[in-house]
Amino acid sequence: MVLSSSLAANSFELRLLEATSNAPSITVILSSPVLRSASIPETLLAQGGSGCSRLVPNAPPTADAGPDQTVMGGATVSLPAAATDPENDPITYGWAQLSGPPPASSFSFNTGTGELQFTAPSKTNAVQAMTFEMEANDGTSIDTDTVDVLIAANQIPVPVVGPAQSVGAGQTVNLDASASTDPDGDPLTFSWSQLTSGTPVTLINGNTATPSFVSPTVTSPQVIDFQVSVSDGLTSDLGTIRVTINPNEPPTVDAGPDQNVSGGDTVNLAATGSDAEGDPITYQWLQTAGPSVTLTGGNTATPTFTAPPRAFNDQTITFEVVASDAGGAGPSDFVDIIIAGNQAPTANAGAPQNVAGGTVITLDGTGSSDPENDALIYSWVQVTGPTVVLTGANTPTATFTAPPRTNSDQILEFALTVTDVFDASSSASTTTTVLSNNLPIADAGADQSQVGGSTITLDGSGSSDPDGDAINYTWVQNGGPLVVLTGANTVNPTFTAPTATSVDQILTFDLTVDDNATSGGAGSGARQAPSSPQQDSVQITILANTAPVADAGTDQGPIDSGETVTLNGSGSTDPEGDSLTYIWTQIAGTPVTLTGGNSVSPTFVAPTVNGNEDLVFALRVNDGQLDSPVVTVTVSVQAVGTVTIIQQLVGGGDTPVTFTSSVAGLNGIVNTVSGTGQISATSVAAGSYSVSVNDLTGQGFALTDITCNDGDSVANIAGRSVAIELSPSEDLVCTFTSVNSREAASAAIADFLTGRNALIMSHQPDLQRRLDRLDGQSAPGGSASAFGVPVPGSGALPFDLSIVDGRASASTSLSQVMGIASGPDRTESDFDIWGEAFFSRAQLGNQRASFQIFHVGADYRISENLLIGALGEFDNFNDRDDLEAGEAEGNGWMVGPYVMTRLAPTLFAEVRAAWGKSDNRVSPLGTYTDEFETNRAFYSGSFVGQFDLSKRTQVRPELTVRYLDETQIAYTDSLNVIIPEQRVGQGDISFRPRVQHRIELESGWTLRPFAEVEGIYTFGTSINNVLENGLRARVEGGLDMLSKNGIRASIGAFHDGIGADNFGSTGGHVSISFGF
């Protein structure tokens, strides 16, 4: 807009040079000074092609420079600029210093905010004022405001020197003004000086807060005053302190108590000094008497020395100690150290002894001692008694041989003298008594009664000698039938008794004993005494003979047929102990063959019998002269058989199995190995019995069968028992079969869920439709395809048709029919409803099944970069035949939201979550089926790129991570076994590059054939017979069809399971969507 300059001063012509329909209003800014004045008429108009506008004069801004400020010298000052303008015109700011000292730094001006910054000048002893003016300019008018900045004046520091001090002469005195302060926090300097009073001293570090000096030596108390000047660089103040110097008092010392020590000891001296002023003390020791020694640490309070060696008499050493401080030495003190002299040893010859003649005697002086533990010299001498030869008379333990015994005691006395290294000695004595001889006592033993022919032992061991001397024995027969003594000069001679007769026979023997050494007793020299034989006698009675007594043992049985039986005649006896002969005979029952019929214990094999039978045997014994009366024994024989119980566990796993039976041998625990274990009982009497097994359903096993190898035992599976009938000699075998339905069901369900979940995750809706939605692509009408190949011209059909692998599917909708007929262009529709279905034949291990999955959803395009929606899916896995062992089938559903967003022009991301349930049937063993349910949760995330290879050809790489978490709910199966809850969580990572080509038809349709290869890695599952190592590939090809009336459709054929031997899925899929 321009104003012409040719008009009068109070009127203006406004001419609109350029205008558009988007600028219906006119804004005029008059910048001429005359127009800013208040004399502009209010009727000033601007005339344009569509009317007139009133021109209003500018309203000036109002400036605000902020409040006055008081700052410290050197501080950073910020002056904010503020202003208001009635028309909200943009404002510019400017600053000018009107008065006061210049700043310590250059000004810093912020053109955006108008703020002014600078550093305040250094403070002085007076307040400084700086005045600034701020200008606010709205482009037409200017307003100003002023602000004052005051720099605070300096404050005087405060000296603090502490209290007066009183010290001794020669001490280091520390002065301290470090507590001084400055109100402004300025750094301080210090200057100390001594005032005129007192002896001059030298201050060390007199220009610091903490100087020091050494107090002078004085004879009377003296006062010294000091002054310190504390400055902050501008001003200063003074402080004073008084120090009183006191005359020195010498220290006192105590050399410690006298000590008694031994030669060679380490002696510790200990002086204790004190000083009235607390001055440091030094010590000096001096030996003044006694044998010379070397002091270690003689100038310390605690010197040491080694005591001189021990002498015959006590030795005394005297030491003097002096304590000194800085002022000089104080009085000394003395201490005596006494080294004890030698002490004589103490002799100990040992206790008196009573000994036998001829023995080796030891004299013991080891009890002798020396107070100083000196080595001792020993000397033994005989004082009285029969002379003996001392061996080791100069050792602590001398020995000698005692003289032979006599008729009276002999006393020998010995003296021991011990001497130490200082030739001091002492003596002691001891006695040894050799006891006199005592006569031995004869004892021929007790009278005996024996049988004829036996070996008889005479016993003189009861004879004794009071002195313990060896005894000589002499046996002589003096009555009865003559016998031959063997060992007549020993303590225990023997002879053979004469043959028994009808009457008793008596034999008499005399025993003579003596301790005469010449007869070979204790040896020559053991004693000196005359021979003194002693006698005793004994009587032996040979008893008359009597008949033996037979004993055939106790009755036996019942004994099992075929068992070896041993008869026992060992209980037969003979009163005289004569040797016996045995004669056994069978007198009743089925004849048997006795082995060893003339022995004490013959044997035979129990015969086979029906029922029970008694066999009777007779025994007669003979002692060589007389027969015994005949006795009998009965052996009861019974018919028997064997029973074996076998436990078989089917379905994997081992567990202890407990059997309870009326047969004792069948009560016990069977530990199965590789699913089989058994327990047996042999020699079981024929008859009726029962066997039952414990309930194993808690361990997952159910009893399914009981069979026996006979025809008369009766099984009761419900009662987990069998009633057995055991015939004679029968080997009965019963087999209990239990199946591990828990493990079989859990494994079958896990494999089934793993495989079906892999199918569900790989049969997810194609993301291309959602990409097309964000790109605004058209969708087609109907379609038809056969085995993945589209039928030309089928886009005009009002339905979708697909024929794959012998299966056909078709779908349509009212929207589709209307759209094909003549629908409007819905390419840009924000709301879309879609459906997609997959039909395939699947392989999970050995199981062949059909699998269908249907997806129905709706989404809303919020913008070209964001799409949100929700979908529901229903899947059905149906076995082609009847379920076999380890197979399952079922159907389920999930619903949940999804979001797709455009991250970049050719990069998209999609996330999805869904939750649902499933109903299923499983046949763990192939003999029955059970129903079970699961809860599901599905999550997936994808990154999709879409890149042009040419104008009409694109490549669409897709990276997807999917995870399906399915929990099987616990249930009780048909065998009453609880199948516990289990969780199968698995995911896969998929990379799927897709190539597609766009064909636009003249009819407005767009065809887009595509092909893709997908690599899938499954994680989260253990290796199983379905997914093996988790790696496989999937291929798909098909055709997308889009039309501008908002309908999109796709058909395709696929094969999943390349590289997986036990997993596969082949089929086709169709999809359709409608935009609104």
CSV table of N, CA and C in Angstrom, one decimal, residues 133 140 155 285 362 397 421 482 496 655 671 760 870:
chain,number,residue,atom,x,y,z
A,133,GLU,N,19.0,4.3,31.0
A,133,GLU,CA,17.7,4.6,30.4
A,133,GLU,C,17.4,3.5,29.4
A,140,THR,N,6.8,3.0,15.4
A,140,THR,CA,6.2,4.2,15.1
A,140,THR,C,6.4,5.2,16.3
A,155,GLN,N,33.0,-2.8,53.7
A,155,GLN,CA,32.9,-2.9,55.1
A,155,GLN,C,34.2,-3.3,55.7
A,285,TRP,N,71.2,-41.6,82.0
A,285,TRP,CA,71.5,-42.7,83.0
A,285,TRP,C,73.0,-42.8,83.1
A,362,THR,N,67.4,-100.9,90.0
A,362,THR,CA,67.8,-99.5,89.5
A,362,THR,C,67.6,-98.6,90.6
A,397,THR,N,70.9,-92.8,87.3
A,397,THR,CA,70.2,-94.1,87.5
A,397,THR,C,71.3,-95.2,87.5
A,421,VAL,N,77.8,-76.6,89.0
A,421,VAL,CA,79.0,-76.1,88.4
A,421,VAL,C,79.9,-75.2,89.3
A,482,LEU,N,46.7,-149.9,86.2
A,482,LEU,CA,47.9,-149.1,85.8
A,482,LEU,C,47.7,-148.4,84.4
A,496,THR,N,45.3,-142.2,79.1
A,496,THR,CA,44.0,-142.7,78.5
A,496,THR,C,43.3,-143.6,79.6
A,655,THR,N,8.4,-95.5,38.1
A,655,THR,CA,8.0,-95.0,39.4
A,655,THR,C,7.9,-96.2,40.4
A,671,ASN,N,10.5,-101.4,41.9
A,671,ASN,CA,11.1,-100.2,41.2
A,671,ASN,C,11.3,-100.6,39.7
A,760,ILE,N,-0.8,-71.1,12.9
A,760,ILE,CA,-1.6,-69.9,13.1
A,760,ILE,C,-0.7,-68.7,12.8
A,870,ALA,N,-9.3,-53.3,14.3
A,870,ALA,CA,-9.5,-54.5,15.2
A,870,ALA,C,-9.9,-55.6,14.3
